[in-house]
PDB file of C-alpha atoms in Angstrom:
ATOM      1  CA  MET E 254      90.290 121.488 117.450  1.00 35.00           C
ATOM      2  CA  SER E 255      93.240 121.251 119.827  1.00 32.00           C
ATOM      3  CA  LEU E 256      95.552 124.126 120.596  1.00 35.00           C
ATOM      4  CA  HIS E 257      99.068 123.390 121.858  1.00 34.00           C
ATOM      5  CA  LEU E 258     100.956 126.135 123.634  1.00 36.00           C
ATOM      6  CA  ASN E 259     104.510 126.017 124.906  1.00 36.00           C
ATOM      7  CA  ILE E 260     104.677 128.371 127.888  1.00 35.00           C
ATOM      8  CA  ARG E 261     107.855 129.288 129.740  1.00 36.00           C
ATOM      9  CA  ARG E 262     107.720 130.787 133.238  1.00 35.00           C
ATOM     10  CA  PHE E 263     108.960 134.336 132.888  1.00 34.00           C
ATOM     11  CA  SER E 264     108.039 137.357 134.956  1.00 35.00           C
ATOM     12  CA  LEU E 265     109.761 140.424 136.341  1.00 34.00           C
ATOM     13  CA  LEU E 266     110.602 138.622 139.562  1.00 35.00           C
ATOM     14  CA  SER E 267     111.773 135.417 137.897  1.00 42.00           C
ATOM     15  CA  THR E 268     113.891 137.386 135.404  1.00 42.00           C
ATOM     16  CA  ALA E 269     115.579 139.234 138.246  1.00 43.00           C
ATOM     17  CA  ALA E 270     116.203 135.984 140.086  1.00 47.00           C
ATOM     18  CA  LEU E 271     117.594 134.460 136.913  1.00 46.00           C
ATOM     19  CA  GLY E 272     120.145 137.286 136.651  1.00 53.00           C
ATOM     20  CA  ALA E 273     121.147 136.860 140.259  1.00 51.00           C
ATOM     21  CA  PHE E 274     121.697 133.119 139.888  1.00 50.00           C
ATOM     22  CA  ALA E 275     123.574 133.603 136.605  1.00 51.00           C
ATOM     23  CA  SER E 276     125.948 136.108 138.169  1.00 55.00           C
ATOM     24  CA  ALA E 277     126.632 133.636 140.964  1.00 58.00           C
ATOM     25  CA  GLY E 278     127.542 130.978 138.419  1.00 60.00           C
ATOM     26  CA  GLN E 279     124.716 128.619 139.325  1.00 62.00           C
ATOM     27  CA  ALA E 280     122.736 126.589 136.776  1.00 63.00           C
ATOM     28  CA  VAL E 281     119.073 127.541 136.420  1.00 62.00           C
ATOM     29  CA  MET E 282     116.401 125.027 135.325  1.00 68.00           C
ATOM     30  CA  ILE E 283     113.328 126.440 133.621  1.00 68.00           C
ATOM     31  CA  GLU E 284     110.329 124.138 133.519  1.00 68.00           C
ATOM     32  CA  GLU E 285     108.519 123.880 130.188  1.00 64.00           C
ATOM     33  CA  LEU E 286     104.760 123.498 130.372  1.00 57.00           C
ATOM     34  CA  LEU E 287     102.607 121.965 127.627  1.00 55.00           C
ATOM     35  CA  VAL E 288      99.012 123.252 127.723  1.00 49.00           C
ATOM     36  CA  THR E 289      96.250 121.668 125.645  1.00 44.00           C
ATOM     37  CA  SER E 290      92.966 123.543 125.443  1.00 39.00           C
ATOM     38  CA  THR E 291      89.573 121.871 125.564  1.00 38.00           C
ATOM     39  CA  PRO E 292      87.920 121.480 122.139  1.00 36.00           C
ATOM     40  CA  LEU E 293      85.807 124.524 121.272  1.00 37.00           C
ATOM     41  CA  GLN E 294      83.081 122.516 119.612  1.00 43.00           C
ATOM     42  CA  PHE E 295      80.103 120.362 120.486  1.00 48.00           C
ATOM     43  CA  GLU E 296      81.541 117.013 121.478  1.00 49.00           C
ATOM     44  CA  ASP E 297      80.171 113.912 123.177  1.00 53.00           C
ATOM     45  CA  GLY E 298      81.448 113.164 126.651  1.00 56.00           C
ATOM     46  CA  LEU E 299      82.969 116.603 127.370  1.00 63.00           C
ATOM     47  CA  PRO E 300      81.985 117.626 130.925  1.00 68.00           C
ATOM     48  CA  PRO E 301      79.938 120.857 131.001  1.00 65.00           C
ATOM     49  CA  GLU E 302      82.277 122.388 133.610  1.00 69.00           C
ATOM     50  CA  LYS E 303      85.136 122.257 131.061  1.00 71.00           C
ATOM     51  CA  ILE E 304      83.256 124.325 128.487  1.00 72.00           C
ATOM     52  CA  PRO E 305      83.743 128.094 129.028  1.00 74.00           C
ATOM     53  CA  ALA E 306      80.138 128.872 128.120  1.00 78.00           C
ATOM     54  CA  ASN E 307      76.566 127.951 128.938  1.00 85.00           C
ATOM     55  CA  VAL E 308      75.568 124.863 126.928  1.00 89.00           C
ATOM     56  CA  GLN E 309      72.010 123.525 126.868  1.00 92.00           C
ATOM     57  CA  SER E 310      71.124 120.294 125.108  1.00 91.00           C
ATOM     58  CA  LEU E 311      68.115 118.197 124.157  1.00 92.00           C
ATOM     59  CA  ASP E 312      68.447 114.526 123.303  1.00 90.00           C
ATOM     60  CA  THR E 313      66.180 112.417 121.108  1.00 87.00           C
ATOM     61  CA  VAL E 314      63.809 111.654 124.002  1.00 89.00           C
ATOM     62  CA  ASP E 315      63.356 115.355 124.771  1.00 90.00           C
ATOM     63  CA  VAL E 316      62.739 116.102 121.102  1.00 87.00           C
ATOM     64  CA  ASP E 317      60.114 113.375 120.753  1.00 85.00           C
ATOM     65  CA  ASP E 318      58.356 114.332 123.990  1.00 86.00           C
ATOM     66  CA  SER E 319      58.242 118.056 123.258  1.00 83.00           C
ATOM     67  CA  GLN E 320      55.317 117.813 120.800  1.00 83.00           C
ATOM     68  CA  ALA E 321      56.423 121.206 119.515  1.00 86.00           C
ATOM     69  CA  LEU E 322      55.181 122.739 116.313  1.00 85.00           C
ATOM     70  CA  GLY E 323      58.708 123.294 115.045  1.00 88.00           C
ATOM     71  CA  LEU E 324      62.326 123.727 116.043  1.00 91.00           C
ATOM     72  CA  ALA E 325      61.892 127.321 117.232  1.00 92.00           C
ATOM     73  CA  ASP E 326      58.856 126.378 119.322  1.00 92.00           C
ATOM     74  CA  MET E 327      60.824 123.505 120.864  1.00 93.00           C
ATOM     75  CA  LEU E 328      63.690 125.797 121.874  1.00 93.00           C
ATOM     76  CA  ASN E 329      61.223 128.259 123.388  1.00 92.00           C
ATOM     77  CA  THR E 330      59.522 125.691 125.613  1.00 91.00           C
ATOM     78  CA  ALA E 331      62.504 123.534 126.594  1.00 92.00           C
ATOM     79  CA  LEU E 332      65.533 125.849 126.907  1.00 92.00           C
ATOM     80  CA  GLY E 333      66.266 128.870 129.028  1.00 91.00           C
ATOM     81  CA  SER E 334      66.829 132.442 127.813  1.00 92.00           C
ATOM     82  CA  VAL E 335      64.919 131.666 124.576  1.00 94.00           C
ATOM     83  CA  HIS E 336      61.819 133.632 123.609  1.00 92.00           C
ATOM     84  CA  LEU E 337      59.604 133.798 120.531  1.00 92.00           C
ATOM     85  CA  ASN E 338      58.020 136.833 118.968  1.00 88.00           C
ATOM     86  CA  ALA E 339      55.248 136.126 116.434  1.00 82.00           C
ATOM     87  CA  ALA E 340      55.436 139.477 114.663  1.00 77.00           C
ATOM     88  CA  GLN E 341      53.979 137.983 111.477  1.00 77.00           C
ATOM     89  CA  GLY E 342      51.201 136.129 113.271  1.00 79.00           C
ATOM     90  CA  ASN E 343      52.281 132.999 111.432  1.00 84.00           C
ATOM     91  CA  PRO E 344      53.502 129.792 113.130  1.00 84.00           C
ATOM     92  CA  LEU E 345      56.055 129.172 110.365  1.00 87.00           C
ATOM     93  CA  GLN E 346      57.814 132.554 110.705  1.00 87.00           C
ATOM     94  CA  PRO E 347      58.697 133.131 114.372  1.00 90.00           C
ATOM     95  CA  ASP E 348      61.370 135.541 115.562  1.00 92.00           C
ATOM     96  CA  LEU E 349      63.603 133.687 118.014  1.00 93.00           C
ATOM     97  CA  GLN E 350      65.412 135.778 120.614  1.00 92.00           C
ATOM     98  CA  TYR E 351      68.298 134.358 122.638  1.00 93.00           C
ATOM     99  CA  ARG E 352      69.967 136.750 125.079  1.00 90.00           C
ATOM    100  CA  GLY E 353      69.060 139.687 122.868  1.00 87.00           C
ATOM    101  CA  ALA E 354      70.391 138.092 119.672  1.00 91.00           C
ATOM    102  CA  ALA E 355      67.844 137.158 117.032  1.00 91.00           C
ATOM    103  CA  ALA E 356      67.542 134.218 114.666  1.00 92.00           C
ATOM    104  CA  SER E 357      64.656 134.998 112.368  1.00 91.00           C
ATOM    105  CA  PRO E 358      63.538 134.411 108.768  1.00 91.00           C
ATOM    106  CA  LEU E 359      62.840 138.155 108.493  1.00 86.00           C
ATOM    107  CA  LEU E 360      65.441 140.703 107.433  1.00 85.00           C
ATOM    108  CA  GLY E 361      66.159 143.842 109.419  1.00 84.00           C
ATOM    109  CA  LEU E 362      66.552 142.216 112.821  1.00 85.00           C
ATOM    110  CA  PRO E 363      69.826 142.021 114.805  1.00 85.00           C
ATOM    111  CA  GLN E 364      70.744 138.493 113.717  1.00 90.00           C
ATOM    112  CA  GLY E 365      73.377 137.049 116.015  1.00 92.00           C
ATOM    113  CA  LEU E 366      72.848 133.298 116.285  1.00 93.00           C
ATOM    114  CA  SER E 367      74.727 130.820 114.078  1.00 94.00           C
ATOM    115  CA  VAL E 368      72.707 127.703 113.242  1.00 95.00           C
ATOM    116  CA  TYR E 369      74.346 124.471 112.074  1.00 95.00           C
ATOM    117  CA  GLN E 370      72.684 121.369 110.673  1.00 94.00           C
ATOM    118  CA  ASN E 371      74.960 118.310 110.804  1.00 93.00           C
ATOM    119  CA  GLY E 372      77.921 120.671 110.982  1.00 90.00           C
ATOM    120  CA  VAL E 373      76.836 122.792 107.986  1.00 91.00           C
ATOM    121  CA  ARG E 374      75.849 126.400 108.573  1.00 93.00           C
ATOM    122  CA  ILE E 375      72.311 127.057 107.360  1.00 93.00           C
ATOM    123  CA  ASN E 376      72.039 130.801 107.943  1.00 93.00           C
ATOM    124  CA  GLU E 377      71.000 132.477 104.709  1.00 92.00           C
ATOM    125  CA  PRO E 378      73.788 134.401 102.926  1.00 89.00           C
ATOM    126  CA  LEU E 379      71.592 137.521 102.887  1.00 86.00           C
ATOM    127  CA  GLY E 380      71.309 138.895 106.395  1.00 87.00           C
ATOM    128  CA  ASP E 381      72.080 135.579 108.192  1.00 91.00           C
ATOM    129  CA  ALA E 382      68.346 134.847 108.322  1.00 93.00           C
ATOM    130  CA  VAL E 383      67.157 131.399 109.463  1.00 93.00           C
ATOM    131  CA  ASN E 384      64.219 129.620 107.805  1.00 92.00           C
ATOM    132  CA  TRP E 385      62.902 127.576 110.731  1.00 92.00           C
ATOM    133  CA  ASP E 386      60.077 126.090 108.652  1.00 89.00           C
ATOM    134  CA  LEU E 387      62.478 124.194 106.382  1.00 88.00           C
ATOM    135  CA  LEU E 388      63.913 122.142 109.268  1.00 89.00           C
ATOM    136  CA  PRO E 389      61.530 119.202 109.938  1.00 88.00           C
ATOM    137  CA  GLU E 390      61.144 118.870 113.696  1.00 89.00           C
ATOM    138  CA  THR E 391      60.390 115.141 113.477  1.00 92.00           C
ATOM    139  CA  ALA E 392      63.768 114.458 111.788  1.00 94.00           C
ATOM    140  CA  ILE E 393      65.867 116.027 114.571  1.00 94.00           C
ATOM    141  CA  HIS E 394      67.949 113.697 116.728  1.00 95.00           C
ATOM    142  CA  ARG E 395      69.751 116.077 119.081  1.00 94.00           C
ATOM    143  CA  ILE E 396      70.101 119.816 119.758  1.00 94.00           C
ATOM    144  CA  GLN E 397      72.816 121.797 121.527  1.00 93.00           C
ATOM    145  CA  LEU E 398      72.699 125.539 122.168  1.00 94.00           C
ATOM    146  CA  ARG E 399      75.936 127.261 123.184  1.00 91.00           C
ATOM    147  CA  GLY E 400      75.767 130.803 124.508  1.00 91.00           C
ATOM    148  CA  GLY E 401      78.291 133.561 124.067  1.00 88.00           C
ATOM    149  CA  SER E 402      80.216 135.137 121.238  1.00 87.00           C
ATOM    150  CA  ASP E 403      82.812 132.868 119.670  1.00 84.00           C
ATOM    151  CA  PRO E 404      84.546 133.350 116.276  1.00 84.00           C
ATOM    152  CA  VAL E 405      85.139 129.581 116.076  1.00 86.00           C
ATOM    153  CA  PHE E 406      81.534 129.202 114.912  1.00 89.00           C
ATOM    154  CA  GLY E 407      81.822 131.745 112.106  1.00 87.00           C
ATOM    155  CA  LEU E 408      80.960 135.339 111.434  1.00 84.00           C
ATOM    156  CA  ASN E 409      78.128 137.065 113.290  1.00 86.00           C
ATOM    157  CA  THR E 410      78.148 134.549 116.168  1.00 90.00           C
ATOM    158  CA  LEU E 411      77.318 137.295 118.645  1.00 91.00           C
ATOM    159  CA  GLY E 412      74.749 135.633 120.883  1.00 91.00           C
ATOM    160  CA  GLY E 413      75.608 131.962 120.494  1.00 92.00           C
ATOM    161  CA  ALA E 414      75.576 128.920 118.225  1.00 94.00           C
ATOM    162  CA  LEU E 415      72.925 126.264 117.700  1.00 95.00           C
ATOM    163  CA  SER E 416      73.912 122.772 116.572  1.00 94.00           C
ATOM    164  CA  VAL E 417      71.191 120.490 115.170  1.00 95.00           C
ATOM    165  CA  GLU E 418      72.005 116.833 114.560  1.00 95.00           C
ATOM    166  CA  MET E 419      69.580 115.017 112.283  1.00 95.00           C
ATOM    167  CA  LYS E 420      68.484 111.408 112.463  1.00 95.00           C
ATOM    168  CA  ASN E 421      70.091 108.677 110.387  1.00 95.00           C
ATOM    169  CA  GLY E 422      69.906 104.918 110.054  1.00 95.00           C
ATOM    170  CA  PHE E 423      72.232 104.367 113.019  1.00 95.00           C
ATOM    171  CA  ASN E 424      70.593 106.591 115.644  1.00 94.00           C
ATOM    172  CA  PHE E 425      67.035 105.753 114.545  1.00 95.00           C
ATOM    173  CA  GLN E 426      65.736 102.313 113.621  1.00 95.00           C
ATOM    174  CA  GLY E 427      62.139 101.505 112.879  1.00 95.00           C
ATOM    175  CA  HIS E 428      59.108 103.102 111.309  1.00 96.00           C
ATOM    176  CA  ALA E 429      56.767 105.751 112.685  1.00 95.00           C
ATOM    177  CA  ALA E 430      53.838 107.850 111.527  1.00 96.00           C
ATOM    178  CA  GLU E 431      52.027 110.668 113.273  1.00 93.00           C
ATOM    179  CA  ALA E 432      48.981 112.799 112.463  1.00 94.00           C
ATOM    180  CA  THR E 433      47.427 115.659 114.425  1.00 92.00           C
ATOM    181  CA  ALA E 434      44.597 118.127 113.868  1.00 93.00           C
ATOM    182  CA  GLY E 435      43.549 121.341 115.565  1.00 90.00           C
ATOM    183  CA  SER E 436      41.554 124.521 115.339  1.00 91.00           C
ATOM    184  CA  PHE E 437      41.583 126.894 112.367  1.00 91.00           C
ATOM    185  CA  GLY E 438      41.927 123.969 109.997  1.00 91.00           C
ATOM    186  CA  ARG E 439      45.330 122.850 111.222  1.00 92.00           C
ATOM    187  CA  ARG E 440      46.460 119.434 109.948  1.00 95.00           C
ATOM    188  CA  ILE E 441      49.923 117.972 110.522  1.00 94.00           C
ATOM    189  CA  GLY E 442      51.307 114.652 109.354  1.00 95.00           C
ATOM    190  CA  SER E 443      54.717 113.013 109.392  1.00 95.00           C
ATOM    191  CA  ILE E 444      56.194 109.656 108.463  1.00 97.00           C
ATOM    192  CA  GLU E 445      59.724 108.367 109.011  1.00 97.00           C
ATOM    193  CA  SER E 446      61.710 105.185 108.525  1.00 97.00           C
ATOM    194  CA  GLY E 447      65.269 104.151 109.342  1.00 97.00           C
ATOM    195  CA  ALA E 448      67.396 101.016 109.504  1.00 97.00           C
ATOM    196  CA  ASN E 449      70.968  99.721 109.162  1.00 96.00           C
ATOM    197  CA  ASP E 450      72.802  96.427 108.713  1.00 95.00           C
ATOM    198  CA  GLY E 451      75.908  97.407 110.662  1.00 92.00           C
ATOM    199  CA  ARG E 452      77.683  99.022 107.720  1.00 95.00           C
ATOM    200  CA  PHE E 453      75.017 100.733 105.615  1.00 97.00           C
ATOM    201  CA  GLY E 454      72.010 102.652 106.875  1.00 97.00           C
ATOM    202  CA  TYR E 455      69.201 104.814 105.579  1.00 97.00           C
ATOM    203  CA  TYR E 456      66.714 107.307 106.966  1.00 98.00           C
ATOM    204  CA  VAL E 457      63.803 109.102 105.291  1.00 97.00           C
ATOM    205  CA  ASN E 458      61.335 111.618 106.708  1.00 97.00           C
ATOM    206  CA  GLY E 459      58.320 113.296 105.179  1.00 96.00           C
ATOM    207  CA  TYR E 460      56.484 116.177 106.873  1.00 95.00           C
ATOM    208  CA  TYR E 461      53.281 118.020 105.986  1.00 95.00           C
ATOM    209  CA  PHE E 462      51.677 121.087 107.606  1.00 94.00           C
ATOM    210  CA  GLU E 463      48.470 122.888 106.610  1.00 95.00           C
ATOM    211  CA  GLU E 464      46.501 125.612 108.367  1.00 93.00           C
ATOM    212  CA  GLU E 465      43.750 128.028 107.348  1.00 91.00           C
ATOM    213  CA  GLY E 466      44.867 130.608 109.902  1.00 87.00           C
ATOM    214  CA  TRP E 467      42.991 132.582 112.545  1.00 86.00           C
ATOM    215  CA  ARG E 468      42.302 135.542 110.224  1.00 86.00           C
ATOM    216  CA  ASP E 469      41.453 136.028 106.561  1.00 86.00           C
ATOM    217  CA  LEU E 470      44.157 135.401 103.956  1.00 84.00           C
ATOM    218  CA  SER E 471      46.523 133.824 106.491  1.00 86.00           C
ATOM    219  CA  ASP E 472      46.584 130.192 105.383  1.00 90.00           C
ATOM    220  CA  SER E 473      49.883 128.294 105.436  1.00 92.00           C
ATOM    221  CA  ASP E 474      51.178 125.179 103.712  1.00 94.00           C
ATOM    222  CA  LEU E 475      54.453 123.335 104.185  1.00 94.00           C
ATOM    223  CA  TYR E 476      55.968 120.232 102.584  1.00 94.00           C
ATOM    224  CA  SER E 477      59.391 118.924 103.523  1.00 95.00           C
ATOM    225  CA  PHE E 478      61.507 115.837 102.932  1.00 96.00           C
ATOM    226  CA  TYR E 479      64.743 114.733 104.548  1.00 96.00           C
ATOM    227  CA  GLY E 480      66.769 111.648 103.654  1.00 97.00           C
ATOM    228  CA  ALA E 481      70.179 110.277 104.587  1.00 96.00           C
ATOM    229  CA  LEU E 482      72.362 107.367 103.436  1.00 97.00           C
ATOM    230  CA  ASN E 483      75.161 106.280 105.758  1.00 96.00           C
ATOM    231  CA  TRP E 484      78.203 104.034 105.649  1.00 96.00           C
ATOM    232  CA  ARG E 485      80.357 103.131 108.639  1.00 93.00           C
ATOM    233  CA  GLY E 486      83.650 101.291 108.548  1.00 91.00           C
ATOM    234  CA  ALA E 487      86.611 100.600 110.788  1.00 89.00           C
ATOM    235  CA  ARG E 488      88.421 103.764 109.675  1.00 88.00           C
ATOM    236  CA  GLY E 489      85.592 106.231 109.340  1.00 89.00           C
ATOM    237  CA  ASP E 490      82.068 106.924 108.199  1.00 91.00           C
ATOM    238  CA  LEU E 491      80.336 108.664 105.317  1.00 94.00           C
ATOM    239  CA  GLU E 492      76.923 110.307 105.097  1.00 94.00           C
ATOM    240  CA  LEU E 493      75.004 111.620 102.093  1.00 95.00           C
ATOM    241  CA  SER E 494      71.937 113.651 103.008  1.00 95.00           C
ATOM    242  CA  HIS E 495      69.305 115.555 101.051  1.00 94.00           C
ATOM    243  CA  GLN E 496      66.716 118.039 102.263  1.00 93.00           C
ATOM    244  CA  PHE E 497      63.833 119.640 100.407  1.00 93.00           C
ATOM    245  CA  GLY E 498      61.299 122.111 101.706  1.00 91.00           C
ATOM    246  CA  ASP E 499      58.501 124.167 100.162  1.00 93.00           C
ATOM    247  CA  SER E 500      56.357 126.533 102.223  1.00 90.00           C
ATOM    248  CA  PHE E 501      53.706 129.138 101.488  1.00 89.00           C
TER     249      PHE E 501
END
């Protein structure tokens, strides 16, 4: 978004000088200034010093190397001013705190972080809650966290805005599979595939999480799928994406 402002140099002193010159019969030239603001959005190539806020970012290499359990865990370990509170004792339901503003799947907390996935706000309509478990960590391409209150990113953006860009057939090519296991019966598996022919591309991702939990009656299960079809031409591009998640 660009904002154009026409600003004329007027002040008490300049107005008084203008009257003095006018009474003397002299012509007065007033310079017109055209000011264009920097885009208030996440944009490639914009120098950080031109953004009036603290912006932290993670690229695809950082995401792949994080080996985090989920998106919230990744933000906690890789970015500053981010903390997790496991009030539920469940890895799929963390309370994320960023500069005092919360982004949590639980109601009743001071939610103040707007979360966007491919430019679409994914905060729940009820209470602006965020279901971190439904965002597959292995399908994330890039993350940007912008601090500060800004109405440009929608209502209730009190603490900041989080932008999550997902993978597609143009920023990910190839096939990959991963499986891990841990204590308390934890088993995690993911598979992804992406390719393009220059004009059309596809990407699919399947994710599975299972854990018995460290206490009785605390088992967790999660299934998620993310897919995207892309088209790129000389005048633009088009993407059709679908996401499904089921957790218990």
